[in-house]
DNA sequence: CCGAATCCAAGGCGATACTG
DNA sequence: CAGTATCGCCTTGGATTCGG
């Protein structure tokens, strides 16, 4: 599907050099999904995000936001005021990510009880 | 939604102690999604999985499969033959995970070009 | 063939202190 | 307020070897 000088083949998710997989790994990191879900309800300031998501070190939150910005999923708007104000928001592409993330999130939530039971059963027989 | 002695609250994905988030982190690891997608087409032997997914160290593949088994998402069937044969397959719950994973995977694949462009643009202005 | 054991590397992640 | 600068842990992943 993409040929950027490397060799990216459509659908070959199992190739380590596949761009899709790189993106997948990114989405799967610890905070990206949470940030996107947080921004679902509208633009948020840095502090709002930091406080709204379980304790994140500012460095890590910045990393996450920068990557999202670089990927074109989030915009970063700076207001030159005192004190400074920076507002993050989802781009249209970022918003399109809400649906699949929510799907996974809902799946997880629905299956927590069953998984917990499976784990207890497994641990008991070990 | 779940109270196991801790304090798990329904929908509070932003609480670090939330079971849903723990599961989410698990699904988001490097190989879990790939294994599930591989097993989508039917049961597979250990070697088939190892060869079918970009190079995975056997230790890591075993870890991934054991976690999936423990979570009740995959079954592990051993045939006492020579040479030994072990077959992994999705449980019904495991199969239910295909849909949300596929959703994310499809999203990634669809947006690879746009993301790549966004990255190049971002890097250029930096 | 399956996977356990061991050792090792990388880097994501976190806590803290400090600055424009 | 919104980060950056440091430092270090510690988990995850990887390479290899060996055993049942």
Coordinates of C-alpha atoms (C1' of nucleotides) in Angstrom, one line a residue:
Chain A
X1 CA 0.0 0.0 0.0
X2 CA 2.9 2.3 0.6
X3 CA 6.3 2.4 -1.0
X4 CA 8.5 5.0 0.5
X5 CA 11.8 3.5 -0.5
X6 CA 11.4 0.8 2.1
X7 CA 9.1 -2.0 1.1
X8 CA 5.8 -1.6 2.8
X9 CA 3.2 -4.1 1.5
X10 CA -0.5 -3.7 2.0
X11 CA -1.9 -5.9 4.7
X12 CA 1.4 -7.4 5.7
X13 CA 0.9 -6.6 9.3
X14 CA 3.3 -9.4 10.2
X15 CA 6.2 -7.8 8.6
X16 CA 8.3 -5.9 11.2
X17 CA 8.9 -3.2 8.7
X18 CA 5.3 -2.7 8.1
X19 CA 4.2 0.9 8.8
X20 CA 0.9 -0.2 10.1
X21 CA 2.5 -2.2 12.8
X22 CA 4.7 0.8 13.8
X23 CA 1.5 2.8 14.2
X24 CA -0.2 0.0 16.1
X25 CA 2.7 -0.1 18.6
X26 CA 2.3 3.6 19.1
X27 CA -1.4 3.5 19.7
X28 CA -0.8 0.6 22.1
X29 CA 1.5 2.5 24.3
X30 CA 0.6 3.4 27.9
X31 CA -1.0 6.8 27.5
X32 CA -1.9 7.5 23.9
X33 CA -5.3 5.9 24.0
X34 CA -6.1 7.6 27.3
X35 CA -5.2 11.0 26.0
X36 CA -7.3 10.5 22.9
X37 CA -10.3 9.5 25.0
X38 CA -9.7 12.5 27.2
X39 CA -9.7 14.9 24.3
X40 CA -12.9 13.3 22.9
X41 CA -15.0 15.7 25.0
X42 CA -13.2 18.7 23.6
X43 CA -10.0 20.7 23.8
X44 CA -8.0 20.5 27.0
X45 CA -5.1 22.3 28.5
X46 CA -1.9 20.6 29.6
X47 CA -2.8 20.6 33.2
X48 CA -6.3 19.4 32.6
X49 CA -4.9 16.4 30.8
X50 CA -2.3 15.8 33.4
X51 CA -4.8 15.9 36.2
X52 CA -7.5 14.1 34.3
X53 CA -5.4 11.0 33.6
X54 CA -4.1 9.0 36.5
X55 CA -0.8 10.4 37.6
X56 CA 1.4 11.0 34.5
X57 CA 4.8 12.5 34.8
X58 CA 4.9 15.7 32.8
X59 CA 7.8 14.5 30.7
X60 CA 5.8 11.5 29.6
X61 CA 2.7 13.4 28.9
X62 CA 4.7 15.8 26.8
X63 CA 6.2 12.9 24.9
X64 CA 2.8 11.4 24.2
X65 CA 1.3 14.7 23.1
X66 CA 4.3 15.5 20.9
X67 CA 4.0 12.2 19.1
X68 CA 0.3 12.7 18.6
X69 CA 1.0 16.1 17.2
X70 CA 3.7 14.8 14.9
X71 CA 1.3 12.1 13.6
X72 CA -1.3 14.8 12.8
X73 CA -3.7 13.5 15.4
X74 CA -3.6 16.4 17.8
X75 CA -3.2 20.1 17.4
X76 CA -1.2 22.3 19.9
X77 CA -2.2 25.9 20.2
X78 CA -0.2 28.3 22.3
X79 CA -1.6 31.5 23.7
X80 CA 1.1 34.0 24.6
X81 CA -0.4 35.1 27.8
X82 CA 0.8 35.3 31.4
X83 CA 0.5 32.7 32.7
X84 CA 0.9 30.8 29.4
X85 CA -1.9 28.7 28.1
X86 CA -1.6 25.7 25.7
X87 CA -4.6 23.9 24.4
X88 CA -4.6 20.5 22.8
X89 CA -7.4 19.3 20.5
X90 CA -8.0 16.3 18.3
X91 CA -7.7 16.8 14.5
X92 CA -10.4 15.2 12.3
X93 CA -8.0 12.3 11.9
X94 CA -7.6 12.1 15.6
X95 CA -11.3 12.0 16.1
X96 CA -11.6 9.1 13.7
X97 CA -9.4 7.2 16.1
X98 CA -12.0 7.4 18.9
X99 CA -14.2 4.8 17.4
X100 CA -11.7 1.9 17.1
X101 CA -10.2 2.8 20.5
X102 CA -13.6 2.8 22.1
X103 CA -14.3 -0.5 20.5
X104 CA -11.3 -2.1 22.2
X105 CA -12.0 -0.3 25.4
X106 CA -15.6 -1.5 25.5
X107 CA -14.5 -5.0 24.8
X108 CA -12.1 -4.9 27.7
X109 CA -14.7 -3.5 30.1
X110 CA -17.2 -6.1 29.1
X111 CA -14.9 -9.0 29.5
X112 CA -13.3 -8.0 32.8
X113 CA -15.3 -10.4 34.9
X114 CA -14.8 -13.3 32.5
X115 CA -11.1 -12.7 32.3
X116 CA -10.8 -12.4 36.0
X117 CA -12.6 -15.7 36.4
X118 CA -10.4 -17.4 33.8
X119 CA -7.3 -16.1 35.6
X120 CA -8.4 -17.4 39.0
X121 CA -9.2 -20.8 37.5
X122 CA -5.9 -20.9 35.7
X123 CA -3.9 -19.9 38.8
X124 CA -5.8 -22.4 40.9
X125 CA -4.8 -25.3 38.7
X126 CA -1.2 -24.3 38.8
Chain B
X1 CA -18.6 -2.8 37.8
X2 CA -16.2 -5.1 39.6
X3 CA -15.4 -5.1 43.2
X4 CA -12.8 -7.7 44.1
X5 CA -11.6 -6.2 47.3
X6 CA -9.8 -3.4 45.5
X7 CA -12.0 -0.6 44.2
X8 CA -12.8 -1.0 40.6
X9 CA -15.3 1.4 39.3
X10 CA -17.2 1.0 36.1
X11 CA -15.9 3.2 33.3
X12 CA -13.2 4.7 35.3
X13 CA -10.6 3.9 32.7
X14 CA -8.4 6.7 34.0
X15 CA -7.9 5.1 37.4
X16 CA -4.6 3.2 37.3
X17 CA -6.2 0.5 39.5
X18 CA -8.9 -0.1 36.9
X19 CA -9.0 -3.6 35.7
X20 CA -10.0 -2.5 32.2
X21 CA -6.9 -0.5 31.9
X22 CA -4.7 -3.5 32.9
X23 CA -6.4 -5.6 30.2
X24 CA -6.0 -2.8 27.8
X25 CA -2.3 -2.6 28.5
X26 CA -2.0 -6.3 27.9
X27 CA -3.8 -6.2 24.6
X28 CA -1.6 -3.4 23.5
X29 CA 1.6 -5.3 24.0
X30 CA 3.8 -6.1 21.1
X31 CA 2.6 -9.5 20.1
X32 CA -0.8 -10.2 21.5
X33 CA -2.8 -8.5 18.7
X34 CA -0.7 -10.3 16.1
X35 CA -1.2 -13.7 17.6
X36 CA -5.0 -13.2 17.8
X37 CA -5.1 -12.1 14.2
X38 CA -3.0 -15.1 13.3
X39 CA -5.3 -17.5 15.1
X40 CA -8.3 -15.9 13.4
X41 CA -7.9 -18.3 10.5
X42 CA -8.0 -21.4 12.7
X43 CA -5.8 -23.3 15.2
X44 CA -2.1 -23.1 14.7
X45 CA 0.9 -24.9 16.1
X46 CA 3.7 -23.2 18.0
X47 CA 6.1 -23.2 15.1
X48 CA 3.5 -22.0 12.7
X49 CA 2.8 -19.0 14.9
X50 CA 6.5 -18.4 15.4
X51 CA 7.2 -18.5 11.6
X52 CA 4.0 -16.7 10.7
X53 CA 4.7 -13.7 12.8
X54 CA 7.8 -11.6 12.0
X55 CA 10.7 -13.0 14.0
X56 CA 9.6 -13.6 17.6
X57 CA 11.9 -15.1 20.2
X58 CA 10.4 -18.3 21.4
X59 CA 10.5 -17.1 24.9
X60 CA 8.4 -14.1 24.1
X61 CA 5.9 -16.0 22.0
X62 CA 5.5 -18.4 24.9
X63 CA 4.9 -15.5 27.3
X64 CA 2.3 -14.1 25.1
X65 CA 0.5 -17.4 24.6
X66 CA 0.6 -18.2 28.3
X67 CA -1.0 -14.9 29.1
X68 CA -3.7 -15.4 26.5
X69 CA -4.3 -18.8 27.9
X70 CA -4.5 -17.5 31.4
X71 CA -7.0 -14.9 30.3
X72 CA -9.2 -17.5 28.8
X73 CA -8.7 -16.2 25.2
X74 CA -6.7 -19.1 23.9
X75 CA -6.7 -22.8 24.4
X76 CA -3.6 -24.9 24.4
X77 CA -3.9 -28.6 23.4
X78 CA -1.0 -30.9 23.7
X79 CA -0.6 -34.1 21.7
X80 CA 1.7 -36.6 23.3
X81 CA 3.4 -37.6 20.1
X82 CA 6.9 -37.9 18.9
X83 CA 7.8 -35.3 18.0
X84 CA 5.4 -33.4 20.2
X85 CA 2.6 -31.3 18.8
X86 CA 0.9 -28.3 20.5
X87 CA -2.0 -26.6 19.0
X88 CA -3.3 -23.2 20.0
X89 CA -6.8 -21.9 19.2
X90 CA -9.0 -19.0 20.1
X91 CA -11.8 -19.5 22.6
X92 CA -15.2 -17.9 21.9
X93 CA -14.1 -15.0 24.0
X94 CA -10.8 -14.8 22.1
X95 CA -12.8 -14.7 18.8
X96 CA -14.8 -11.8 20.1
X97 CA -11.6 -9.9 20.4
X98 CA -11.0 -10.1 16.7
X99 CA -13.5 -7.4 15.8
X100 CA -12.1 -4.6 18.0
X101 CA -8.6 -5.5 17.1
X102 CA -9.4 -5.5 13.4
X103 CA -11.0 -2.1 13.8
X104 CA -7.8 -0.6 15.2
X105 CA -5.7 -2.5 12.7
X106 CA -7.8 -1.2 9.8
X107 CA -7.7 2.3 11.1
X108 CA -3.9 2.1 11.2
X109 CA -3.7 0.7 7.7
X110 CA -6.0 3.3 6.3
X111 CA -4.2 6.2 7.8
X112 CA -0.6 5.2 7.2
X113 CA -0.3 7.6 4.3
X114 CA -1.8 10.6 6.1
X115 CA 0.3 10.0 9.2
X116 CA 3.5 9.6 7.2
X117 CA 2.7 12.9 5.5
X118 CA 2.0 14.6 8.8
X119 CA 5.3 13.3 10.2
X120 CA 7.3 14.6 7.3
X121 CA 5.6 18.0 7.5
X122 CA 6.3 18.2 11.2
X123 CA 9.9 17.2 10.9
X124 CA 10.4 19.6 8.1
X125 CA 9.3 22.6 10.2
X126 CA 11.6 21.5 13.0
Chain C
dC1 C1' 9.0 -29.9 18.1
dC2 C1' 8.0 -27.2 22.1
dG3 C1' 9.5 -24.3 25.3
dA4 C1' 12.3 -23.6 29.6
dA5 C1' 16.6 -21.2 31.4
dT6 C1' 19.7 -17.7 31.2
dC7 C1' 21.7 -13.5 30.2
dC8 C1' 21.4 -9.1 28.2
dA9 C1' 19.9 -4.6 25.8
dA10 C1' 16.8 -1.0 25.0
dG11 C1' 13.8 2.3 26.2
dG12 C1' 9.5 3.4 28.1
dC13 C1' 8.3 5.2 32.2
dG14 C1' 8.6 7.7 36.5
dA15 C1' 10.1 11.2 40.3
dT16 C1' 12.1 15.3 41.0
dA17 C1' 14.0 19.8 40.4
dC18 C1' 14.2 23.7 37.7
dT19 C1' 13.1 27.6 34.0
dG20 C1' 10.7 31.0 30.5
Chain D
dC1 C1' 1.4 27.3 33.5
dA2 C1' 3.8 24.5 30.7
dG3 C1' 7.0 22.5 30.0
dT4 C1' 12.6 21.0 30.0
dA5 C1' 16.6 18.7 32.3
dT6 C1' 18.4 14.7 34.8
dC7 C1' 18.7 10.5 36.6
dG8 C1' 17.6 5.8 37.2
dC9 C1' 14.6 1.9 37.5
dC10 C1' 12.5 -1.8 35.8
dT11 C1' 9.8 -4.0 32.6
dT12 C1' 9.6 -5.8 28.0
dG13 C1' 11.7 -7.8 24.4
dG14 C1' 15.5 -10.4 22.2
dA15 C1' 19.5 -14.0 21.4
dT16 C1' 21.1 -18.1 22.6
dT17 C1' 21.4 -22.5 24.6
dC18 C1' 19.7 -26.6 26.4
dG19 C1' 16.3 -30.2 27.9
dG20 C1' 12.0 -33.5 27.6

